[in-house]
XYZ file of C-alpha atoms in Angstrom:
689
model
C -68.853 -169.193 -66.657
C -72.057 -171.051 -65.783
C -74.188 -168.642 -67.823
C -72.071 -169.297 -70.910
C -72.354 -173.031 -70.313
C -76.136 -172.837 -70.064
C -76.582 -170.579 -73.088
C -74.213 -172.767 -75.076
C -76.057 -175.927 -74.053
C -79.365 -174.335 -75.065
C -77.981 -173.406 -78.490
C -77.081 -169.755 -78.045
C -79.339 -167.211 -79.715
C -81.232 -169.946 -81.573
C -82.881 -170.824 -78.252
C -84.871 -167.587 -77.726
C -85.561 -167.391 -81.471
C -86.701 -170.972 -82.131
C -87.271 -172.927 -78.903
C -88.279 -170.593 -76.061
C -92.006 -170.832 -75.407
C -92.573 -173.238 -78.306
C -91.587 -176.761 -77.299
C -90.098 -178.677 -74.390
C -86.506 -179.786 -74.808
C -84.167 -181.801 -72.596
C -80.437 -181.010 -72.791
C -78.436 -183.817 -71.101
C -75.045 -182.901 -69.676
C -71.816 -184.516 -70.866
C -70.224 -186.701 -68.206
C -67.521 -184.118 -67.505
C -70.173 -181.460 -66.738
C -72.207 -183.371 -64.153
C -70.998 -181.013 -61.398
C -71.573 -177.842 -63.428
C -74.334 -176.528 -61.138
C -73.187 -177.953 -57.818
C -71.637 -174.639 -56.733
C -74.939 -172.818 -57.202
C -76.655 -174.477 -54.241
C -75.410 -177.232 -51.947
C -77.435 -179.014 -49.289
C -75.333 -177.133 -46.750
C -76.276 -173.823 -48.416
C -79.936 -174.783 -48.219
C -79.642 -175.602 -44.516
C -77.945 -172.263 -43.886
C -80.713 -170.348 -45.643
C -83.416 -172.208 -43.740
C -81.750 -171.546 -40.391
C -80.694 -167.918 -40.964
C -83.593 -166.360 -42.916
C -87.091 -165.408 -41.743
C -88.822 -167.511 -44.389
C -92.592 -167.458 -44.166
C -95.299 -169.088 -46.250
C -95.803 -168.916 -49.190
C -92.170 -168.012 -49.959
C -91.123 -171.205 -48.207
C -93.728 -173.940 -48.447
C -94.203 -177.686 -48.475
C -96.245 -179.467 -51.127
C -97.432 -183.039 -51.488
C -99.758 -183.091 -54.468
C -101.091 -179.777 -53.175
C -99.670 -177.102 -50.891
C -99.703 -178.202 -47.244
C -101.277 -175.776 -44.779
C -98.389 -173.936 -43.084
C -100.165 -174.350 -39.742
C -99.259 -178.055 -39.839
C -95.527 -177.402 -39.500
C -95.140 -173.814 -38.193
C -96.071 -171.881 -35.089
C -96.807 -168.156 -34.906
C -94.073 -166.126 -33.236
C -94.997 -162.596 -32.220
C -92.586 -159.724 -31.770
C -92.872 -156.366 -30.136
C -91.128 -154.382 -32.871
C -91.165 -156.705 -35.885
C -93.839 -158.353 -38.020
C -95.159 -161.667 -36.721
C -93.638 -164.804 -38.225
C -94.852 -168.341 -38.795
C -91.641 -170.087 -37.701
C -91.076 -173.728 -38.727
C -91.180 -176.286 -35.913
C -88.281 -178.662 -36.681
C -89.875 -182.009 -35.769
C -93.144 -181.169 -37.566
C -91.228 -179.843 -40.574
C -89.100 -182.994 -40.828
C -92.122 -185.235 -40.390
C -93.816 -183.713 -43.462
C -90.634 -184.173 -45.492
C -90.365 -187.846 -44.448
C -93.988 -188.305 -45.524
C -93.073 -187.184 -49.040
C -93.493 -183.415 -49.111
C -91.383 -181.344 -51.507
C -89.702 -178.246 -50.072
C -90.093 -175.122 -52.230
C -88.114 -171.935 -51.677
C -89.241 -169.023 -53.875
C -86.956 -166.269 -55.196
C -83.814 -167.920 -53.866
C -81.831 -165.754 -56.304
C -82.531 -162.790 -53.997
C -81.001 -164.582 -51.014
C -78.109 -166.609 -52.408
C -75.401 -164.682 -54.319
C -74.133 -167.551 -56.558
C -77.618 -167.918 -58.033
C -78.139 -164.148 -58.167
C -74.952 -163.693 -60.175
C -75.958 -166.371 -62.670
C -79.451 -164.989 -63.135
C -78.233 -161.435 -63.732
C -76.399 -162.726 -66.801
C -79.224 -164.920 -68.053
C -81.633 -161.983 -67.736
C -79.321 -159.840 -69.860
C -79.177 -162.526 -72.537
C -82.889 -163.396 -72.619
C -84.040 -159.763 -72.191
C -86.514 -160.582 -69.440
C -86.755 -160.866 -65.674
C -86.211 -164.241 -64.029
C -87.210 -165.613 -60.637
C -85.542 -168.768 -59.379
C -87.300 -171.248 -57.092
C -85.493 -174.160 -55.439
C -87.153 -177.580 -55.129
C -85.859 -180.282 -52.774
C -87.423 -183.763 -52.688
C -86.546 -186.861 -50.685
C -89.153 -189.430 -51.788
C -90.819 -190.601 -54.993
C -94.049 -188.779 -54.181
C -94.999 -186.096 -56.715
C -94.975 -182.667 -55.094
C -97.515 -181.035 -57.419
C -99.184 -183.727 -59.526
C -99.803 -183.169 -63.233
C -99.909 -179.427 -63.868
C -98.863 -176.600 -66.199
C -97.270 -173.208 -65.525
C -98.273 -169.815 -66.947
C -94.625 -168.915 -67.647
C -91.742 -170.529 -69.495
C -89.125 -172.242 -67.323
C -85.527 -173.358 -67.586
C -84.728 -176.147 -65.124
C -81.221 -176.839 -63.781
C -80.691 -180.199 -62.055
C -78.197 -179.491 -59.279
C -78.041 -182.737 -57.321
C -79.659 -186.157 -57.419
C -82.016 -187.312 -60.134
C -85.635 -186.588 -60.944
C -88.074 -188.265 -63.318
C -90.085 -185.975 -65.599
C -93.214 -186.907 -67.515
C -94.350 -184.543 -70.284
C -98.014 -184.621 -71.379
C -98.007 -181.835 -73.960
C -100.050 -178.661 -74.404
C -103.837 -178.346 -74.478
C -104.006 -174.545 -74.807
C -101.392 -172.601 -76.737
C -99.676 -169.790 -74.811
C -101.983 -169.517 -71.789
C -101.816 -166.375 -69.662
C -102.012 -165.824 -65.925
C -105.167 -163.740 -66.493
C -106.592 -165.695 -69.412
C -110.093 -165.753 -70.853
C -110.312 -169.549 -70.555
C -108.315 -172.322 -68.934
C -107.596 -175.932 -69.820
C -109.258 -177.780 -66.959
C -108.976 -181.423 -68.036
C -105.470 -182.736 -67.602
C -104.220 -184.999 -70.394
C -103.433 -188.659 -69.664
C -101.135 -189.552 -72.560
C -97.419 -189.163 -71.827
C -95.555 -187.839 -74.884
C -92.076 -187.868 -73.345
C -90.427 -189.289 -70.229
C -86.853 -188.912 -69.049
C -84.665 -188.616 -65.960
C -82.926 -185.329 -65.203
C -79.428 -186.005 -63.905
C -76.946 -183.576 -62.312
C -75.881 -180.930 -64.829
C -78.886 -181.448 -67.128
C -80.917 -178.507 -68.452
C -84.588 -178.585 -69.420
C -86.914 -176.085 -71.051
C -90.665 -176.379 -70.486
C -92.892 -173.817 -72.238
C -95.910 -172.313 -70.519
C -99.037 -174.380 -70.868
C -97.140 -177.679 -71.164
C -98.542 -180.281 -68.744
C -95.918 -182.154 -66.742
C -95.316 -184.129 -63.539
C -92.100 -184.516 -61.551
C -90.938 -186.954 -58.879
C -87.647 -187.932 -57.216
C -88.365 -191.561 -58.046
C -84.801 -192.724 -58.565
C -84.065 -193.630 -54.951
C -82.090 -190.539 -53.941
C -82.788 -186.972 -52.755
C -83.066 -184.415 -55.542
C -82.323 -180.700 -55.670
C -83.158 -178.587 -58.716
C -83.604 -174.920 -59.621
C -86.487 -173.693 -61.747
C -85.847 -170.381 -63.513
C -89.227 -168.797 -64.223
C -89.095 -166.286 -67.081
C -91.296 -163.204 -67.018
C -93.665 -163.638 -69.950
C -93.550 -160.987 -72.692
C -96.490 -161.349 -75.080
C -98.472 -159.544 -77.723
C -100.648 -158.214 -74.916
C -97.608 -156.374 -73.487
C -96.693 -155.100 -76.952
C -100.183 -153.754 -77.633
C -100.330 -152.005 -74.269
C -97.015 -150.337 -75.051
C -98.277 -149.396 -78.524
C -101.389 -147.790 -77.077
C -99.253 -145.709 -74.720
C -97.120 -144.584 -77.653
C -100.245 -143.421 -79.492
C -101.240 -141.055 -76.692
C -99.275 -138.356 -78.519
C -102.137 -138.131 -81.041
C -105.105 -135.853 -80.316
C -107.589 -138.407 -81.626
C -106.463 -140.999 -79.086
C -106.681 -138.586 -76.179
C -110.053 -137.199 -77.243
C -113.400 -138.504 -76.007
C -114.944 -141.415 -77.834
C -117.700 -139.960 -80.046
C -121.273 -140.200 -78.784
C -123.034 -139.464 -82.087
C -123.532 -142.646 -84.192
C -122.791 -140.808 -87.435
C -119.262 -140.080 -86.126
C -118.382 -143.685 -85.229
C -117.110 -144.780 -88.647
C -114.796 -141.812 -89.194
C -113.388 -142.083 -85.693
C -112.703 -145.823 -85.849
C -111.174 -145.399 -89.302
C -108.792 -142.742 -87.972
C -107.826 -144.869 -84.947
C -107.232 -147.816 -87.281
C -104.971 -145.667 -89.474
C -102.893 -144.559 -86.494
C -102.453 -148.131 -85.262
C -101.720 -149.466 -88.732
C -99.165 -146.757 -89.511
C -97.371 -147.551 -86.273
C -97.371 -151.285 -86.934
C -96.037 -150.802 -90.465
C -92.917 -149.084 -89.157
C -90.138 -151.651 -89.762
C -88.417 -150.903 -86.440
C -91.526 -151.041 -84.233
C -90.788 -154.439 -82.652
C -87.137 -153.609 -82.006
C -88.269 -150.287 -80.548
C -90.431 -152.241 -78.109
C -87.492 -154.463 -77.129
C -85.336 -151.380 -76.519
C -88.102 -150.021 -74.305
C -88.085 -153.296 -72.370
C -84.303 -153.181 -71.977
C -84.408 -149.620 -70.664
C -87.325 -149.963 -68.269
C -87.213 -153.562 -67.078
C -86.087 -154.040 -63.458
C -84.135 -157.101 -64.561
C -80.625 -157.201 -63.120
C -78.833 -157.205 -66.472
C -80.569 -154.084 -67.838
C -78.715 -154.319 -71.128
C -79.210 -156.841 -73.907
C -76.141 -158.867 -74.739
C -75.741 -161.753 -77.118
C -75.100 -165.185 -75.657
C -71.501 -165.603 -74.580
C -70.767 -161.861 -74.434
C -71.261 -161.348 -70.688
C -69.390 -159.111 -68.347
C -70.073 -159.977 -64.732
C -71.908 -157.293 -62.801
C -71.022 -157.223 -59.109
C -73.621 -158.428 -56.647
C -74.643 -155.659 -54.278
C -74.629 -157.019 -50.753
C -77.089 -155.520 -48.271
C -75.630 -152.784 -46.083
C -74.399 -153.793 -42.624
C -74.060 -150.703 -40.554
C -71.790 -152.008 -37.766
C -68.093 -152.844 -38.180
C -68.153 -152.881 -41.954
C -65.477 -151.926 -44.392
C -67.276 -151.547 -47.689
C -67.367 -149.551 -50.838
C -70.171 -147.043 -50.848
C -73.083 -148.764 -52.507
C -72.782 -152.022 -50.594
C -69.748 -153.615 -52.250
C -67.092 -154.991 -49.944
C -63.717 -153.691 -51.035
C -61.592 -156.508 -52.542
C -59.022 -157.724 -50.048
C -60.290 -155.581 -47.169
C -60.425 -157.077 -43.694
C -63.136 -156.174 -41.216
C -61.947 -154.749 -37.944
C -62.916 -156.636 -34.834
C -65.665 -154.980 -32.788
C -64.259 -152.167 -30.736
C -61.097 -151.788 -32.797
C -60.385 -148.759 -34.916
C -59.734 -148.926 -38.634
C -59.182 -146.497 -41.477
C -62.451 -145.441 -43.056
C -62.988 -144.953 -46.739
C -64.754 -141.682 -47.447
C -64.150 -141.618 -51.151
C -67.388 -141.672 -53.110
C -65.604 -142.675 -56.280
C -66.134 -146.462 -55.944
C -69.882 -145.979 -55.534
C -69.987 -144.069 -58.774
C -67.559 -146.360 -60.552
C -68.259 -149.710 -62.165
C -66.315 -152.739 -61.032
C -66.934 -154.390 -64.373
C -64.862 -151.740 -66.117
C -61.839 -153.815 -65.259
C -59.484 -152.262 -62.747
C -59.810 -153.132 -59.086
C -60.183 -149.904 -57.154
C -59.635 -148.924 -53.568
C -60.573 -145.354 -52.752
C -58.360 -143.089 -50.668
C -58.707 -143.602 -46.948
C -59.508 -140.970 -44.430
C -56.521 -140.282 -42.191
C -55.587 -138.071 -39.274
C -54.719 -134.419 -39.644
C -51.157 -133.942 -40.707
C -51.066 -136.970 -43.013
C -51.533 -136.953 -46.781
C -55.170 -136.281 -47.619
C -57.354 -136.626 -50.683
C -58.514 -133.410 -52.318
C -61.250 -132.984 -54.962
C -60.351 -132.498 -58.568
C -62.244 -130.172 -60.890
C -64.547 -133.043 -61.753
C -65.712 -133.420 -58.183
C -63.620 -136.507 -57.359
C -60.788 -136.734 -54.873
C -57.124 -136.770 -55.516
C -54.259 -136.503 -53.031
C -52.682 -133.459 -51.533
C -50.794 -132.254 -48.515
C -52.094 -132.334 -44.983
C -55.530 -132.781 -43.375
C -58.391 -135.244 -43.551
C -60.598 -136.731 -46.236
C -62.647 -134.395 -48.390
C -66.249 -134.000 -49.349
C -67.503 -133.603 -52.916
C -69.932 -131.245 -54.604
C -73.346 -132.570 -55.621
C -75.937 -130.706 -57.678
C -79.287 -129.950 -56.060
C -82.238 -128.783 -58.159
C -84.452 -127.399 -55.365
C -83.806 -123.705 -56.065
C -82.631 -124.103 -59.644
C -84.320 -121.738 -62.086
C -83.388 -124.066 -64.943
C -83.089 -127.686 -63.835
C -81.996 -128.905 -67.276
C -79.063 -126.487 -67.352
C -78.117 -127.369 -63.774
C -78.196 -131.094 -64.536
C -76.255 -130.648 -67.778
C -73.546 -128.696 -65.973
C -73.377 -131.358 -63.294
C -73.040 -134.176 -65.807
C -70.534 -132.469 -68.108
C -68.327 -131.281 -65.233
C -68.103 -134.665 -63.545
C -70.551 -134.071 -60.703
C -71.174 -137.446 -59.055
C -74.779 -136.907 -57.896
C -77.898 -134.911 -58.792
C -80.450 -134.431 -56.028
C -84.080 -133.765 -56.887
C -87.638 -134.419 -55.708
C -91.068 -134.897 -57.311
C -92.255 -131.524 -55.963
C -89.264 -129.463 -57.150
C -89.967 -126.944 -59.876
C -93.688 -127.295 -59.256
C -93.456 -130.949 -60.196
C -91.492 -130.443 -63.438
C -87.838 -130.993 -62.539
C -87.718 -134.790 -62.600
C -89.181 -135.057 -66.092
C -86.966 -132.198 -67.276
C -83.669 -133.751 -66.181
C -84.492 -137.274 -67.395
C -82.771 -136.820 -70.802
C -79.587 -135.679 -69.051
C -79.661 -138.717 -66.766
C -80.272 -140.956 -69.778
C -77.210 -139.578 -71.551
C -75.072 -139.818 -68.389
C -75.792 -143.139 -66.668
C -72.652 -142.697 -64.564
C -74.264 -139.806 -62.660
C -76.162 -140.939 -59.591
C -79.556 -139.490 -58.753
C -81.352 -139.095 -55.444
C -85.043 -138.328 -55.142
C -87.564 -138.079 -52.336
C -90.981 -139.135 -51.074
C -93.070 -136.782 -48.957
C -94.255 -133.461 -50.336
C -96.537 -133.339 -53.359
C -98.029 -130.729 -55.636
C -101.781 -130.305 -55.915
C -101.779 -132.252 -59.164
C -99.669 -135.043 -57.693
C -102.000 -135.224 -54.689
C -104.968 -135.555 -57.034
C -103.286 -138.391 -58.941
C -102.382 -140.165 -55.708
C -105.979 -139.881 -54.505
C -107.547 -141.118 -57.742
C -105.121 -144.062 -57.821
C -106.105 -144.904 -54.190
C -102.543 -144.397 -52.932
C -103.908 -141.748 -50.532
C -107.223 -140.972 -48.880
C -108.844 -137.624 -49.598
C -107.754 -136.330 -46.177
C -104.153 -137.461 -46.701
C -104.045 -135.902 -50.168
C -105.316 -132.599 -48.773
C -102.384 -132.534 -46.320
C -99.997 -132.570 -49.329
C -97.361 -134.593 -47.481
C -97.241 -138.313 -46.811
C -94.868 -141.179 -46.088
C -97.700 -143.742 -45.862
C -96.677 -147.153 -47.309
C -99.033 -147.056 -50.306
C -97.907 -143.538 -51.162
C -94.231 -144.481 -50.855
C -94.777 -147.264 -53.408
C -96.784 -144.941 -55.631
C -94.284 -142.077 -55.561
C -91.213 -144.255 -56.121
C -92.931 -145.770 -59.154
C -93.788 -142.294 -60.452
C -90.212 -141.087 -59.905
C -88.779 -144.091 -61.728
C -91.018 -143.238 -64.677
C -90.263 -139.516 -64.619
C -86.507 -139.935 -64.180
C -86.344 -142.819 -66.672
C -84.210 -144.673 -64.121
C -85.341 -148.195 -63.283
C -83.493 -147.975 -59.973
C -82.895 -144.501 -58.467
C -79.677 -144.578 -56.467
C -81.181 -142.998 -53.354
C -84.757 -142.376 -52.208
C -85.170 -140.154 -49.160
C -88.181 -139.757 -46.932
C -88.576 -135.983 -47.189
C -88.915 -134.118 -43.883
C -90.898 -136.817 -42.059
C -91.042 -134.490 -39.039
C -93.583 -132.449 -41.041
C -96.341 -134.624 -39.570
C -95.985 -133.037 -36.085
C -96.907 -136.326 -34.440
C -95.995 -137.792 -31.094
C -92.487 -139.214 -31.304
C -93.637 -142.834 -30.993
C -96.337 -142.430 -33.632
C -93.904 -140.882 -36.071
C -91.433 -143.683 -35.462
C -94.128 -146.215 -36.299
C -94.840 -144.279 -39.500
C -91.132 -144.276 -40.345
C -90.859 -148.017 -39.705
C -93.767 -148.722 -42.060
C -92.249 -146.532 -44.772
C -88.861 -148.206 -44.272
C -90.501 -151.611 -44.727
C -91.710 -150.595 -48.202
C -88.297 -149.156 -49.074
C -86.647 -152.371 -47.865
C -88.822 -154.357 -50.270
C -87.872 -152.035 -53.116
C -84.197 -152.241 -52.164
C -84.262 -156.044 -51.991
C -85.901 -156.272 -55.427
C -83.446 -153.827 -57.028
C -86.103 -151.133 -57.441
C -83.914 -148.606 -55.605
C -80.222 -148.495 -54.828
C -80.759 -147.476 -51.195
C -82.812 -145.170 -49.031
C -82.473 -142.587 -46.303
C -84.004 -139.578 -44.592
C -83.750 -135.971 -45.771
C -84.638 -133.665 -42.911
C -84.609 -129.967 -42.076
C -84.881 -130.109 -38.298
C -85.718 -133.713 -37.386
C -82.351 -134.310 -35.715
C -82.118 -130.828 -34.213
C -85.596 -131.027 -32.658
C -84.997 -134.501 -31.236
C -87.862 -135.951 -33.282
C -85.517 -138.793 -34.163
C -81.850 -139.618 -33.786
C -79.519 -141.498 -36.083
C -79.722 -144.440 -33.670
C -83.530 -144.349 -34.027
C -83.274 -144.547 -37.813
C -80.825 -147.453 -37.679
C -83.069 -149.319 -35.231
C -86.225 -148.690 -37.255
C -84.491 -149.857 -40.437
C -83.407 -153.074 -38.715
C -86.924 -153.677 -37.463
C -88.335 -153.070 -40.934
C -85.786 -155.410 -42.521
C -86.104 -158.065 -39.836
C -82.364 -158.035 -39.179
C -79.148 -155.995 -39.318
C -78.847 -156.102 -43.103
C -80.703 -153.036 -44.365
C -80.883 -150.684 -47.327
C -80.590 -147.570 -45.152
C -77.596 -145.852 -46.702
C -77.792 -142.048 -46.439
C -79.032 -138.986 -44.585
C -79.375 -135.410 -45.801
C -79.513 -132.418 -43.458
C -78.754 -128.664 -43.564
C -75.197 -127.649 -42.695
C -74.131 -124.013 -42.859
C -72.894 -121.035 -40.875
C -76.497 -120.673 -39.704
C -77.134 -124.354 -38.994
C -74.214 -124.657 -36.574
C -75.444 -127.365 -34.171
C -74.525 -130.392 -36.316
C -71.082 -128.857 -36.946
C -70.382 -128.490 -33.200
C -71.532 -132.090 -32.697
C -69.452 -133.500 -35.565
C -66.314 -131.806 -34.240
C -67.004 -133.419 -30.871
C -67.489 -136.840 -32.492
C -71.215 -136.922 -31.706
C -74.518 -136.060 -33.379
C -76.052 -137.344 -36.616
C -73.097 -136.626 -38.936
C -70.499 -138.443 -36.823
C -72.898 -141.277 -36.030
C -73.915 -141.762 -39.670
C -70.270 -141.655 -40.711
C -69.422 -144.326 -38.154
C -72.369 -146.417 -39.355
C -71.061 -146.262 -42.930
C -73.888 -144.101 -44.267
C -73.489 -141.305 -46.778
C -74.036 -137.840 -45.311
C -75.105 -135.066 -47.691
C -75.227 -131.448 -46.539
C -78.051 -129.340 -47.964
C -78.513 -125.560 -47.957
C -74.850 -124.575 -47.389
C -75.833 -121.011 -48.433
C -79.100 -121.198 -46.460
C -81.163 -120.474 -49.534
C -78.906 -117.560 -50.495
C -79.825 -115.620 -47.353
C -76.474 -116.384 -45.763
C -74.536 -114.352 -48.332
C -75.985 -111.092 -46.960
C -74.696 -112.003 -43.502
C -71.121 -112.854 -44.444
C -69.177 -109.598 -44.293
C -65.666 -109.256 -45.781
C -63.955 -109.772 -42.428
C -65.801 -113.047 -41.790
C -65.040 -114.299 -45.301
C -61.380 -113.359 -44.790
C -61.372 -115.236 -41.481
C -62.555 -118.374 -43.230
C -59.976 -118.093 -45.984
C -57.853 -115.139 -47.206
C -59.368 -113.618 -50.331
C -62.523 -115.749 -50.193
C -65.843 -114.400 -51.467
C -68.963 -114.932 -49.310
C -69.967 -117.918 -51.476
C -66.511 -119.485 -51.250
C -66.362 -118.919 -47.491
C -69.778 -120.494 -46.926
C -68.935 -123.553 -49.041
C -65.510 -124.022 -47.456
C -67.051 -123.847 -43.983
C -69.755 -126.422 -44.737
C -67.530 -128.792 -46.682
C -64.907 -128.870 -43.909
C -67.223 -130.627 -41.450
C -65.736 -134.068 -40.708
C -67.884 -137.001 -41.761
C -69.635 -135.428 -44.743
C -69.835 -137.263 -48.043
C -70.869 -134.228 -50.068
C -72.367 -130.752 -50.151
C -75.284 -129.915 -52.434
C -75.293 -126.666 -54.385
C -77.542 -125.258 -57.110
C -76.247 -123.295 -60.072
C -76.934 -122.706 -63.757
C -73.404 -121.487 -64.464
C -70.597 -123.928 -65.186
C -68.004 -121.424 -63.967
C -69.797 -121.201 -60.620
C -69.746 -124.996 -60.305
C -66.004 -125.095 -60.948
C -65.569 -122.237 -58.477
C -67.411 -124.278 -55.846
C -65.218 -127.324 -56.455
C -62.130 -125.147 -56.135
C -63.454 -123.524 -52.953
C -63.641 -126.839 -51.103
C -60.285 -128.111 -52.354
C -58.506 -127.237 -49.117
C -60.720 -127.969 -46.080
C -60.328 -126.091 -42.858
C -58.526 -127.995 -40.118
C -60.745 -129.037 -37.234
C -59.289 -126.535 -34.775
C -59.920 -123.629 -37.177
C -63.455 -124.834 -37.914
C -64.117 -125.011 -34.179
C -62.847 -121.463 -33.666
C -65.236 -120.202 -36.349
C -68.151 -122.135 -34.829
C -67.429 -120.641 -31.415
C -67.483 -117.154 -32.938
C -70.680 -117.751 -34.916
C -72.537 -119.612 -32.166
C -70.652 -119.831 -28.870
C -71.329 -123.118 -27.066
C -73.662 -122.807 -24.094
C -72.064 -123.034 -20.691
């Protein structure tokens, strides 16, 4: 693999221990490895990215000694439902390149899977985040002059040749926000060499250098910028660890005669912590667990297992594993043609890198073999009927969220649903240890409602105005960012699997105004999805669909507008489905409404409140329960009814009793056929004539 080749060329684990950040070093490629990086980015790939992506300055820029004003080669394009865009004008763009400009494309690893796959492995090895920028030059003119970077870089020469001049370091380990900067550039060259295809170069931060494609041919190279981890980061972490001590949380003394004793005590606390032999390794473990880097787990050089690249969700005519992975060997149906749909959640909760290639059971017509859920909440196969839903654990009404989450994890529940406001704001922190011990369990959380304390924090951190905080519900962009960050911290998950906007209809706005609010919130969630900060997003609503505040088509359109194209992170909806909330059931049986439409779009559909907050159990008399299923209890009848709705991914329940969870799984094992479900719906809520 390319990552193994690079780590081997750099010297394996001796590189981060002895070279990284300390000295520049050029690693020429053997003649038989000159094409080692050619597959990462070809000139054709670069052309495709430039023509298919909405690349705006400064992500895509031209530089000729200094960055060229984007107005010299772009023109503003304005859209009715999308952000404006400074689109390149081809003849002006090409003219600047002919004049010697260097083309720079930032974060190309987020757009081009071959580079993304490589970087995920390098991040795991080096235990830090990496951003890759591409540089293309056609002339001998230097794109940036003599300069230094505030981060360490690893350079991969993909194509052509480039001359590098190294001038050395005038300030050791400079920072982005430093107290002083080296302003005079050095003039003495300490090293000069030509990077050829396949070569690797390390340049530490603060090292002055200049680069030019002066060898008479176009050059294409990738610069891997490493997120800097310094003593400043360590000390900030250490301070946070010391918050457990009363003396650190207490006010700084005001009386001069107390200064010496207080500073002595603070010094003792810091010193004791620093003397702990495992303190540095403890910090690195913290970095591994909380860093948004793709690898997430430290591995020694050469010990990689490839993690699959998650492709953005396409909601039309897609045949994919839940979670954005295209099923190996699957063929997309042509537009307008039918195809079997995969409703098994198992692949989304499985790991491709565990070895076996998996293809979940397909949904089929009534009368054919169907999957049925096992006791662990996954599907198996059984006689007759359609695909099955699964049981997820919701914590909304749980009296003991830790017990509920523990039951879910130990009994094979695939998903735990929570929210920052649940349990008076305590549930997310409470279930974090369970999620830590069971990384295979997915978690969904929400943004919207807030407790009084959470509103106060949001206001003091400027995520909300005082008026917005008083309303105690918001999906404003700044609050979405704020609450997702808080949830990631509370859940101890660097990337929650699903983040819902929670009852956006709560704002009681005009339909168009609410849609604009949704689009703005989606734009933030798209950014988080693209960066790996969340696994996907959706809308959790109580009556948004039923009231006509928005439709599934509205949500798909708004997500596309927020993303600037059809590839979006919108991946789920959650809505109430029960014997009381009959409307979506009628619609799903007729092949219409939000459930059927979301199912067709490839979104997950989770049913909430199947017992209607427990109130439904008083309304289900023995004859109704018997009509649903012979011998069924009210709980079993309610769950069987809800779980039988075609198009559902799962039904959320809340329990603190493992036996009750297993009873729920058993209750949904045999779904009602569509005709029987329709008969029950007509009895419970006859269709209007």
